[in-house]
């Protein structure tokens, strides 16, 4: 007999609603999009359609396994990758992991136990809880490069952790810039809404070194040299100033931002009341009041000025009298920015970004003339500002350009202050509040990373700790839904770390055997989303935001378990009070009740079947949205000034060179390292997403591999001709770190002088298509990448801006 089961795909952040038809033989016989799901309106991508193949794949891991010579007291790390595997029970696996974690905590402290995770696959926030169950050493995860650098710059600028990309009301915008993001591949949810916007007349601009599907849908493709987006953003802001078009944002800027605050240029800080009078406060700021033609003092604590009827001057320079009687002329913050970026003429921008001047002007024309005078939105995800040496400053340059375009704040067609991030990081789930802030690896090098997201280590420092034992040894690593060799920069260093003798236990939970778990000590089999409940704990949707209760459609193969199951059982051994649940169903209901039903005054549901039957609990966004929350006092800008900070003193405090956006060259570039450029003569970006794959996963699945059978590197046709390279030819792509193989993909759709490597590392062979795998070191772009030249404060690794050369592969 067949039945239909409603569940959720989590093979990307869209988290689409799916209906699976299953039979009594534990087979999935049909995959359909759920038309009732407001996220995807019934539309699915290829990854969801592969569920039957993944569920039934003969290579799925079925049982927990231990490397034969590994034991708690004698790990025999020299046998990694050589030992036989022996099957163990789940209880044995959890006993062994518990015993080793306890031993390491006794000998070295909890900071020697590291948890690693990848991108969102429904488990990350319970992983935080697991880590905090033993007051752990923090996690290693790719948020130093993923969306967190963007959140960190919004955190600094807006005083709120929210993501402009997720929060943009695309459907009601008049122009949209996809700035280094391709939601057609990466996030169907947003892709569908941008297509709606286009149908409604919005003009779409794509800023990307490569012309892809999203470019083909756009009105304008603006090619850029990888890693130079900050210069483009400052150039466009300069045009906003010289054309006077920023004046449309005047009222918003004087009311909600610190753009009018006066600056002490010598100190490169905002002028303080304490500089003007003996009893003045160091935490109060100064504006020039156009009504009184005198200074006025801003009190962040009450979010008000020292008198009524203050109208701050947005632009200009004003003479103030300091407390010693001397005079000082102070520009406003925005005037300071205007002057600093005056050098960024279109010609200068073009010389840095390699974008033709006319494209810069066309882009400016589109963003300042949106269709039907509707809002202009800029949305940057990874490409533009997250994997470069200048990540956060580029992000800030884009955010401030966005402010100059006068987006509606928390209203139609603008940027919504969605609260879903706060659910995700709520200590109620992560249990952060149980853990006193502690040292994290890499804290001293990139202070902002650990301060903004306290549970994180800098990945490069984790590998260093495993290699050198310094500043303390990382002795245990537990990876859930993460392949460190494929995920983080500098795979060679990671391989050395994971095969060395400092690390004594490496646990890896995955669907398949991978090159990473071949060198692990304990391997655990994971259940696919079709085989589990509790797949959904990332409420990322701007509008409308459902909370979905999925059903388990089929049983996992062998003894594979869902990730929550493992986390709960291990967590209970250390902090039973944090893990009061007996099943993943109970965990999912707890999420529903505690986070969504009870706070909204609804009755909690205790019967999972009943909750699953209802399926969607749409509580947020859409009709339920409260707009302009800041005006109603519901949302605060939690910055030092209590305003959106165009001028941010937090940036220098985190190690940045300026409180205003500034440009610096990628750590390796034609201008930064001309000697290196003589040999490595292409600007490389790595990791652009493919429709078919989720990071390094699914190159073994025929339905997906058939779409992109071989690793590829994208090149400009002139560059290829100069090097006598033809389409489809095997090439070495080489940086100063190492070399990998890829087939040439040649077109005019790559900016001349650049190269782009795709994300998946093709670690798995696909037997059905008779296509090979490339292990961890032959086609993995992270072999080319390094932590050198990471963004100063946040540590974003420059995976999208380095130098490479290409050459023909003469023999395999
Ligand atoms: N199918 C699929 N979907 C995914 C994922 C996946 O692996 N597969 N991964 C998920 C994850 S974790 C993330 S973080 C998101 C990422 O989602 P996105 O950021 O939307 O996608 P990417 O393809 O990584 O990058 C977007 C574009 O940036 C361009 N780019 C590269 N370097 C630069 C640059 O220096 N400047 C500019 N302006 N553009 C540049 C690339 O050519 C690419 O077209 O995708 C998520 N969705
Ligand atoms: N060079 C370069 N590197 C990058 C990027 C880039 O653009 N360029 N992008 C970075 C970004 S933004 C991110 S988020 C990271 C992502 O990196 P990761 O999320 O770590 O992705 P993978 O390296 O593919 O490792 C994920 C592993 O988890 C397994 N898996 C999938 N689903 C599950 C599950 O439900 N449970 C369990 N237990 N296992 C599962 C997969 O089979 C796979 O082996 O990569 C980063 N790395
Ligand atoms: S992979 Fe993403 S877009 Fe595709 S069906 Fe799954 S959640 Fe939706
Ligand atoms: Mo990511």
PDB file of N, CA, C and O in Angstrom, residues 707-767:
ATOM      1  N   UNK A 707      24.251  16.180 -14.208  1.00  0.00           N
ATOM      2  CA  UNK A 707      24.139  17.599 -14.576  1.00  0.00           C
ATOM      3  C   UNK A 707      25.501  18.286 -14.637  1.00  0.00           C
ATOM      4  O   UNK A 707      25.707  19.210 -15.419  1.00  0.00           O
ATOM      5  N   UNK A 708      26.418  17.853 -13.796  1.00  0.00           N
ATOM      6  CA  UNK A 708      27.787  18.412 -13.800  1.00  0.00           C
ATOM      7  C   UNK A 708      28.742  17.242 -13.586  1.00  0.00           C
ATOM      8  O   UNK A 708      29.237  17.021 -12.476  1.00  0.00           O
ATOM      9  N   UNK A 709      29.038  16.476 -14.644  1.00  0.00           N
ATOM     10  CA  UNK A 709      29.772  15.223 -14.442  1.00  0.00           C
ATOM     11  C   UNK A 709      31.209  15.406 -13.969  1.00  0.00           C
ATOM     12  O   UNK A 709      31.754  14.546 -13.291  1.00  0.00           O
ATOM     13  N   UNK A 710      31.839  16.542 -14.335  1.00  0.00           N
ATOM     14  CA  UNK A 710      33.270  16.712 -14.066  1.00  0.00           C
ATOM     15  C   UNK A 710      33.550  18.014 -13.342  1.00  0.00           C
ATOM     16  O   UNK A 710      32.863  18.996 -13.563  1.00  0.00           O
ATOM     17  N   UNK A 711      34.595  18.014 -12.521  1.00  0.00           N
ATOM     18  CA  UNK A 711      35.004  19.306 -11.947  1.00  0.00           C
ATOM     19  C   UNK A 711      35.395  20.267 -13.070  1.00  0.00           C
ATOM     20  O   UNK A 711      35.975  19.830 -14.070  1.00  0.00           O
ATOM     21  N   UNK A 712      35.080  21.551 -12.900  1.00  0.00           N
ATOM     22  CA  UNK A 712      35.365  22.484 -13.986  1.00  0.00           C
ATOM     23  C   UNK A 712      35.901  23.800 -13.446  1.00  0.00           C
ATOM     24  O   UNK A 712      35.657  24.166 -12.299  1.00  0.00           O
ATOM     25  N   UNK A 713      36.649  24.462 -14.317  1.00  0.00           N
ATOM     26  CA  UNK A 713      37.116  25.812 -14.008  1.00  0.00           C
ATOM     27  C   UNK A 713      36.659  26.710 -15.155  1.00  0.00           C
ATOM     28  O   UNK A 713      36.809  26.374 -16.328  1.00  0.00           O
ATOM     29  N   UNK A 714      36.063  27.834 -14.775  1.00  0.00           N
ATOM     30  CA  UNK A 714      35.527  28.741 -15.788  1.00  0.00           C
ATOM     31  C   UNK A 714      36.566  29.799 -16.143  1.00  0.00           C
ATOM     32  O   UNK A 714      37.155  30.416 -15.256  1.00  0.00           O
ATOM     33  N   UNK A 715      36.755  29.987 -17.447  1.00  0.00           N
ATOM     34  CA  UNK A 715      37.778  30.915 -17.937  1.00  0.00           C
ATOM     35  C   UNK A 715      37.196  31.817 -19.023  1.00  0.00           C
ATOM     36  O   UNK A 715      36.292  31.400 -19.758  1.00  0.00           O
ATOM     37  N   UNK A 716      37.777  32.981 -19.147  1.00  0.00           N
ATOM     38  CA  UNK A 716      37.406  33.903 -20.215  1.00  0.00           C
ATOM     39  C   UNK A 716      37.997  33.397 -21.541  1.00  0.00           C
ATOM     40  O   UNK A 716      39.100  32.841 -21.573  1.00  0.00           O
ATOM     41  N   UNK A 717      37.274  33.603 -22.638  1.00  0.00           N
ATOM     42  CA  UNK A 717      37.724  33.012 -23.911  1.00  0.00           C
ATOM     43  C   UNK A 717      39.066  33.583 -24.389  1.00  0.00           C
ATOM     44  O   UNK A 717      39.896  32.857 -24.927  1.00  0.00           O
ATOM     45  N   UNK A 718      39.287  34.857 -24.145  1.00  0.00           N
ATOM     46  CA  UNK A 718      40.584  35.415 -24.573  1.00  0.00           C
ATOM     47  C   UNK A 718      41.737  34.831 -23.752  1.00  0.00           C
ATOM     48  O   UNK A 718      42.798  34.512 -24.274  1.00  0.00           O
ATOM     49  N   UNK A 719      41.492  34.693 -22.458  1.00  0.00           N
ATOM     50  CA  UNK A 719      42.522  34.093 -21.601  1.00  0.00           C
ATOM     51  C   UNK A 719      42.823  32.670 -22.063  1.00  0.00           C
ATOM     52  O   UNK A 719      43.981  32.232 -22.070  1.00  0.00           O
ATOM     53  N   UNK A 720      41.767  31.950 -22.432  1.00  0.00           N
ATOM     54  CA  UNK A 720      41.962  30.573 -22.890  1.00  0.00           C
ATOM     55  C   UNK A 720      42.749  30.556 -24.196  1.00  0.00           C
ATOM     56  O   UNK A 720      43.691  29.761 -24.366  1.00  0.00           O
ATOM     57  N   UNK A 721      42.381  31.465 -25.092  1.00  0.00           N
ATOM     58  CA  UNK A 721      43.072  31.495 -26.389  1.00  0.00           C
ATOM     59  C   UNK A 721      44.553  31.810 -26.193  1.00  0.00           C
ATOM     60  O   UNK A 721      45.414  31.156 -26.759  1.00  0.00           O
ATOM     61  N   UNK A 722      44.828  32.803 -25.345  1.00  0.00           N
ATOM     62  CA  UNK A 722      46.238  33.163 -25.094  1.00  0.00           C
ATOM     63  C   UNK A 722      47.031  31.968 -24.566  1.00  0.00           C
ATOM     64  O   UNK A 722      48.223  31.858 -24.795  1.00  0.00           O
ATOM     65  N   UNK A 723      46.354  31.094 -23.850  1.00  0.00           N
ATOM     66  CA  UNK A 723      47.045  29.928 -23.256  1.00  0.00           C
ATOM     67  C   UNK A 723      46.830  28.662 -24.078  1.00  0.00           C
ATOM     68  O   UNK A 723      47.159  27.563 -23.635  1.00  0.00           O
ATOM     69  N   UNK A 724      46.217  28.811 -25.221  1.00  0.00           N
ATOM     70  CA  UNK A 724      45.913  27.697 -26.142  1.00  0.00           C
ATOM     71  C   UNK A 724      45.151  26.571 -25.440  1.00  0.00           C
ATOM     72  O   UNK A 724      45.471  25.385 -25.566  1.00  0.00           O
ATOM     73  N   UNK A 725      44.196  26.985 -24.684  1.00  0.00           N
ATOM     74  CA  UNK A 725      43.369  26.008 -23.958  1.00  0.00           C
ATOM     75  C   UNK A 725      42.045  25.872 -24.689  1.00  0.00           C
ATOM     76  O   UNK A 725      41.454  26.869 -25.103  1.00  0.00           O
ATOM     77  N   UNK A 726      41.581  24.634 -24.857  1.00  0.00           N
ATOM     78  CA  UNK A 726      40.275  24.489 -25.500  1.00  0.00           C
ATOM     79  C   UNK A 726      39.237  23.923 -24.541  1.00  0.00           C
ATOM     80  O   UNK A 726      39.562  23.364 -23.488  1.00  0.00           O
ATOM     81  N   UNK A 727      37.999  24.117 -24.929  1.00  0.00           N
ATOM     82  CA  UNK A 727      36.843  23.730 -24.105  1.00  0.00           C
ATOM     83  C   UNK A 727      36.940  22.255 -23.703  1.00  0.00           C
ATOM     84  O   UNK A 727      37.232  21.384 -24.527  1.00  0.00           O
ATOM     85  N   UNK A 728      36.714  21.983 -22.434  1.00  0.00           N
ATOM     86  CA  UNK A 728      36.652  20.596 -21.966  1.00  0.00           C
ATOM     87  C   UNK A 728      38.005  19.974 -21.686  1.00  0.00           C
ATOM     88  O   UNK A 728      38.077  18.853 -21.171  1.00  0.00           O
ATOM     89  N   UNK A 729      39.060  20.703 -21.977  1.00  0.00           N
ATOM     90  CA  UNK A 729      40.397  20.146 -21.775  1.00  0.00           C
ATOM     91  C   UNK A 729      40.702  20.053 -20.265  1.00  0.00           C
ATOM     92  O   UNK A 729      40.323  20.941 -19.498  1.00  0.00           O
ATOM     93  N   UNK A 730      41.410  19.004 -19.856  1.00  0.00           N
ATOM     94  CA  UNK A 730      41.807  18.895 -18.445  1.00  0.00           C
ATOM     95  C   UNK A 730      42.940  19.873 -18.140  1.00  0.00           C
ATOM     96  O   UNK A 730      43.928  19.936 -18.883  1.00  0.00           O
ATOM     97  N   UNK A 731      42.768  20.598 -17.051  1.00  0.00           N
ATOM     98  CA  UNK A 731      43.785  21.582 -16.654  1.00  0.00           C
ATOM     99  C   UNK A 731      44.221  21.338 -15.220  1.00  0.00           C
ATOM    100  O   UNK A 731      43.465  20.792 -14.418  1.00  0.00           O
ATOM    101  N   UNK A 732      45.438  21.762 -14.922  1.00  0.00           N
ATOM    102  CA  UNK A 732      45.831  21.967 -13.532  1.00  0.00           C
ATOM    103  C   UNK A 732      45.427  23.375 -13.162  1.00  0.00           C
ATOM    104  O   UNK A 732      45.702  24.319 -13.911  1.00  0.00           O
ATOM    105  N   UNK A 733      44.790  23.528 -12.041  1.00  0.00           N
ATOM    106  CA  UNK A 733      44.573  24.859 -11.475  1.00  0.00           C
ATOM    107  C   UNK A 733      45.483  24.908 -10.266  1.00  0.00           C
ATOM    108  O   UNK A 733      45.389  24.061  -9.370  1.00  0.00           O
ATOM    109  N   UNK A 734      46.375  25.879 -10.258  1.00  0.00           N
ATOM    110  CA  UNK A 734      47.435  25.849  -9.252  1.00  0.00           C
ATOM    111  C   UNK A 734      47.563  27.200  -8.557  1.00  0.00           C
ATOM    112  O   UNK A 734      47.526  28.246  -9.197  1.00  0.00           O
ATOM    113  N   UNK A 735      47.706  27.158  -7.247  1.00  0.00           N
ATOM    114  CA  UNK A 735      48.057  28.365  -6.487  1.00  0.00           C
ATOM    115  C   UNK A 735      49.372  28.073  -5.766  1.00  0.00           C
ATOM    116  O   UNK A 735      49.932  26.979  -5.888  1.00  0.00           O
ATOM    117  N   UNK A 736      49.811  29.043  -4.962  1.00  0.00           N
ATOM    118  CA  UNK A 736      51.055  28.808  -4.215  1.00  0.00           C
ATOM    119  C   UNK A 736      50.885  27.677  -3.211  1.00  0.00           C
ATOM    120  O   UNK A 736      51.853  27.176  -2.671  1.00  0.00           O
ATOM    121  N   UNK A 737      49.635  27.260  -2.935  1.00  0.00           N
ATOM    122  CA  UNK A 737      49.395  26.208  -1.948  1.00  0.00           C
ATOM    123  C   UNK A 737      49.400  24.806  -2.544  1.00  0.00           C
ATOM    124  O   UNK A 737      49.787  23.853  -1.887  1.00  0.00           O
ATOM    125  N   UNK A 738      48.936  24.662  -3.766  1.00  0.00           N
ATOM    126  CA  UNK A 738      48.824  23.320  -4.322  1.00  0.00           C
ATOM    127  C   UNK A 738      48.097  23.355  -5.652  1.00  0.00           C
ATOM    128  O   UNK A 738      47.764  24.435  -6.159  1.00  0.00           O
ATOM    129  N   UNK A 739      47.865  22.166  -6.226  1.00  0.00           N
ATOM    130  CA  UNK A 739      47.168  22.152  -7.512  1.00  0.00           C
ATOM    131  C   UNK A 739      46.133  21.033  -7.572  1.00  0.00           C
ATOM    132  O   UNK A 739      46.287  19.986  -6.923  1.00  0.00           O
ATOM    133  N   UNK A 740      45.099  21.290  -8.351  1.00  0.00           N
ATOM    134  CA  UNK A 740      44.020  20.315  -8.524  1.00  0.00           C
ATOM    135  C   UNK A 740      43.656  20.267 -10.003  1.00  0.00           C
ATOM    136  O   UNK A 740      44.096  21.107 -10.785  1.00  0.00           O
ATOM    137  N   UNK A 741      42.822  19.284 -10.344  1.00  0.00           N
ATOM    138  CA  UNK A 741      42.444  19.154 -11.754  1.00  0.00           C
ATOM    139  C   UNK A 741      41.007  19.622 -11.992  1.00  0.00           C
ATOM    140  O   UNK A 741      40.150  19.460 -11.136  1.00  0.00           O
ATOM    141  N   UNK A 742      40.794  20.153 -13.183  1.00  0.00           N
ATOM    142  CA  UNK A 742      39.438  20.573 -13.560  1.00  0.00           C
ATOM    143  C   UNK A 742      39.380  20.705 -15.072  1.00  0.00           C
ATOM    144  O   UNK A 742      40.407  20.941 -15.719  1.00  0.00           O
ATOM    145  N   UNK A 743      38.196  20.551 -15.619  1.00  0.00           N
ATOM    146  CA  UNK A 743      38.043  20.725 -17.063  1.00  0.00           C
ATOM    147  C   UNK A 743      37.770  22.191 -17.382  1.00  0.00           C
ATOM    148  O   UNK A 743      37.045  22.872 -16.640  1.00  0.00           O
ATOM    149  N   UNK A 744      38.322  22.640 -18.506  1.00  0.00           N
ATOM    150  CA  UNK A 744      38.139  24.043 -18.893  1.00  0.00           C
ATOM    151  C   UNK A 744      36.710  24.279 -19.369  1.00  0.00           C
ATOM    152  O   UNK A 744      36.186  23.506 -20.172  1.00  0.00           O
ATOM    153  N   UNK A 745      36.113  25.327 -18.842  1.00  0.00           N
ATOM    154  CA  UNK A 745      34.799  25.777 -19.356  1.00  0.00           C
ATOM    155  C   UNK A 745      34.997  27.225 -19.794  1.00  0.00           C
ATOM    156  O   UNK A 745      35.233  28.106 -18.959  1.00  0.00           O
ATOM    157  N   UNK A 746      34.912  27.425 -21.080  1.00  0.00           N
ATOM    158  CA  UNK A 746      35.369  28.700 -21.644  1.00  0.00           C
ATOM    159  C   UNK A 746      34.180  29.501 -22.173  1.00  0.00           C
ATOM    160  O   UNK A 746      33.317  28.949 -22.858  1.00  0.00           O
ATOM    161  N   UNK A 747      34.165  30.797 -21.851  1.00  0.00           N
ATOM    162  CA  UNK A 747      33.095  31.639 -22.402  1.00  0.00           C
ATOM    163  C   UNK A 747      33.495  33.097 -22.296  1.00  0.00           C
ATOM    164  O   UNK A 747      34.486  33.439 -21.663  1.00  0.00           O
ATOM    165  N   UNK A 748      32.672  33.920 -22.888  1.00  0.00           N
ATOM    166  CA  UNK A 748      32.859  35.359 -22.710  1.00  0.00           C
ATOM    167  C   UNK A 748      32.268  35.811 -21.383  1.00  0.00           C
ATOM    168  O   UNK A 748      32.400  36.964 -20.995  1.00  0.00           O
ATOM    169  N   UNK A 749      31.581  34.904 -20.722  1.00  0.00           N
ATOM    170  CA  UNK A 749      30.874  35.249 -19.486  1.00  0.00           C
ATOM    171  C   UNK A 749      31.746  35.180 -18.252  1.00  0.00           C
ATOM    172  O   UNK A 749      31.233  34.998 -17.155  1.00  0.00           O
ATOM    173  N   UNK A 750      33.059  35.279 -18.425  1.00  0.00           N
ATOM    174  CA  UNK A 750      33.948  35.392 -17.260  1.00  0.00           C
ATOM    175  C   UNK A 750      34.774  36.648 -17.490  1.00  0.00           C
ATOM    176  O   UNK A 750      35.277  36.856 -18.601  1.00  0.00           O
ATOM    177  N   UNK A 751      34.875  37.485 -16.473  1.00  0.00           N
ATOM    178  CA  UNK A 751      35.653  38.708 -16.667  1.00  0.00           C
ATOM    179  C   UNK A 751      37.087  38.322 -17.031  1.00  0.00           C
ATOM    180  O   UNK A 751      37.659  37.384 -16.457  1.00  0.00           O
ATOM    181  N   UNK A 752      37.646  39.023 -18.005  1.00  0.00           N
ATOM    182  CA  UNK A 752      38.999  38.665 -18.452  1.00  0.00           C
ATOM    183  C   UNK A 752      39.980  38.817 -17.294  1.00  0.00           C
ATOM    184  O   UNK A 752      39.920  39.767 -16.526  1.00  0.00           O
ATOM    185  N   UNK A 753      40.839  37.823 -17.182  1.00  0.00           N
ATOM    186  CA  UNK A 753      41.851  37.864 -16.125  1.00  0.00           C
ATOM    187  C   UNK A 753      41.442  37.111 -14.875  1.00  0.00           C
ATOM    188  O   UNK A 753      42.207  37.027 -13.918  1.00  0.00           O
ATOM    189  N   UNK A 754      40.211  36.540 -14.870  1.00  0.00           N
ATOM    190  CA  UNK A 754      39.749  35.820 -13.680  1.00  0.00           C
ATOM    191  C   UNK A 754      39.482  34.357 -14.015  1.00  0.00           C
ATOM    192  O   UNK A 754      39.391  33.969 -15.183  1.00  0.00           O
ATOM    193  N   UNK A 755      39.390  33.551 -12.976  1.00  0.00           N
ATOM    194  CA  UNK A 755      39.014  32.143 -13.118  1.00  0.00           C
ATOM    195  C   UNK A 755      38.105  31.803 -11.957  1.00  0.00           C
ATOM    196  O   UNK A 755      38.260  32.344 -10.868  1.00  0.00           O
ATOM    197  N   UNK A 756      37.161  30.902 -12.203  1.00  0.00           N
ATOM    198  CA  UNK A 756      36.230  30.524 -11.138  1.00  0.00           C
ATOM    199  C   UNK A 756      36.150  28.998 -11.039  1.00  0.00           C
ATOM    200  O   UNK A 756      35.922  28.314 -12.026  1.00  0.00           O
ATOM    201  N   UNK A 757      36.399  28.507  -9.823  1.00  0.00           N
ATOM    202  CA  UNK A 757      36.312  27.052  -9.578  1.00  0.00           C
ATOM    203  C   UNK A 757      34.993  26.740  -8.894  1.00  0.00           C
ATOM    204  O   UNK A 757      34.596  27.424  -7.964  1.00  0.00           O
ATOM    205  N   UNK A 758      34.367  25.660  -9.339  1.00  0.00           N
ATOM    206  CA  UNK A 758      33.092  25.263  -8.748  1.00  0.00           C
ATOM    207  C   UNK A 758      33.297  24.727  -7.326  1.00  0.00           C
ATOM    208  O   UNK A 758      34.412  24.425  -6.921  1.00  0.00           O
ATOM    209  N   UNK A 759      32.213  24.588  -6.559  1.00  0.00           N
ATOM    210  CA  UNK A 759      32.303  24.231  -5.141  1.00  0.00           C
ATOM    211  C   UNK A 759      32.569  22.747  -4.873  1.00  0.00           C
ATOM    212  O   UNK A 759      33.411  22.419  -4.037  1.00  0.00           O
ATOM    213  N   UNK A 760      31.821  21.812  -5.491  1.00  0.00           N
ATOM    214  CA  UNK A 760      31.964  20.425  -5.028  1.00  0.00           C
ATOM    215  C   UNK A 760      33.367  19.906  -5.287  1.00  0.00           C
ATOM    216  O   UNK A 760      34.007  20.317  -6.254  1.00  0.00           O
ATOM    217  N   UNK A 761      33.833  19.039  -4.434  1.00  0.00           N
ATOM    218  CA  UNK A 761      35.196  18.547  -4.649  1.00  0.00           C
ATOM    219  C   UNK A 761      35.207  17.176  -5.321  1.00  0.00           C
ATOM    220  O   UNK A 761      36.236  16.563  -5.457  1.00  0.00           O
ATOM    221  N   UNK A 762      34.028  16.732  -5.726  1.00  0.00           N
ATOM    222  CA  UNK A 762      33.919  15.459  -6.457  1.00  0.00           C
ATOM    223  C   UNK A 762      34.637  14.333  -5.717  1.00  0.00           C
ATOM    224  O   UNK A 762      35.338  13.525  -6.297  1.00  0.00           O
ATOM    225  N   UNK A 763      34.397  14.286  -4.409  1.00  0.00           N
ATOM    226  CA  UNK A 763      35.104  13.281  -3.617  1.00  0.00           C
ATOM    227  C   UNK A 763      34.596  11.876  -3.899  1.00  0.00           C
ATOM    228  O   UNK A 763      35.317  10.897  -3.717  1.00  0.00           O
ATOM    229  N   UNK A 764      33.316  11.778  -4.317  1.00  0.00           N
ATOM    230  CA  UNK A 764      32.734  10.461  -4.550  1.00  0.00           C
ATOM    231  C   UNK A 764      32.669  10.113  -6.032  1.00  0.00           C
ATOM    232  O   UNK A 764      32.352  10.964  -6.859  1.00  0.00           O
ATOM    233  N   UNK A 765      32.906   8.843  -6.323  1.00  0.00           N
ATOM    234  CA  UNK A 765      32.641   8.326  -7.675  1.00  0.00           C
ATOM    235  C   UNK A 765      31.143   8.115  -7.831  1.00  0.00           C
ATOM    236  O   UNK A 765      30.422   7.980  -6.844  1.00  0.00           O
ATOM    237  N   UNK A 766      30.677   8.108  -9.066  1.00  0.00           N
ATOM    238  CA  UNK A 766      29.279   7.745  -9.322  1.00  0.00           C
ATOM    239  C   UNK A 766      29.286   6.465 -10.151  1.00  0.00           C
ATOM    240  O   UNK A 766      29.563   6.499 -11.360  1.00  0.00           O
ATOM    241  N   UNK A 767      29.052   5.341  -9.489  1.00  0.00           N
ATOM    242  CA  UNK A 767      29.167   4.039 -10.167  1.00  0.00           C
ATOM    243  C   UNK A 767      28.154   3.914 -11.294  1.00  0.00           C
ATOM    244  O   UNK A 767      28.469   3.413 -12.367  1.00  0.00           O
TER     245      UNK A 767
END
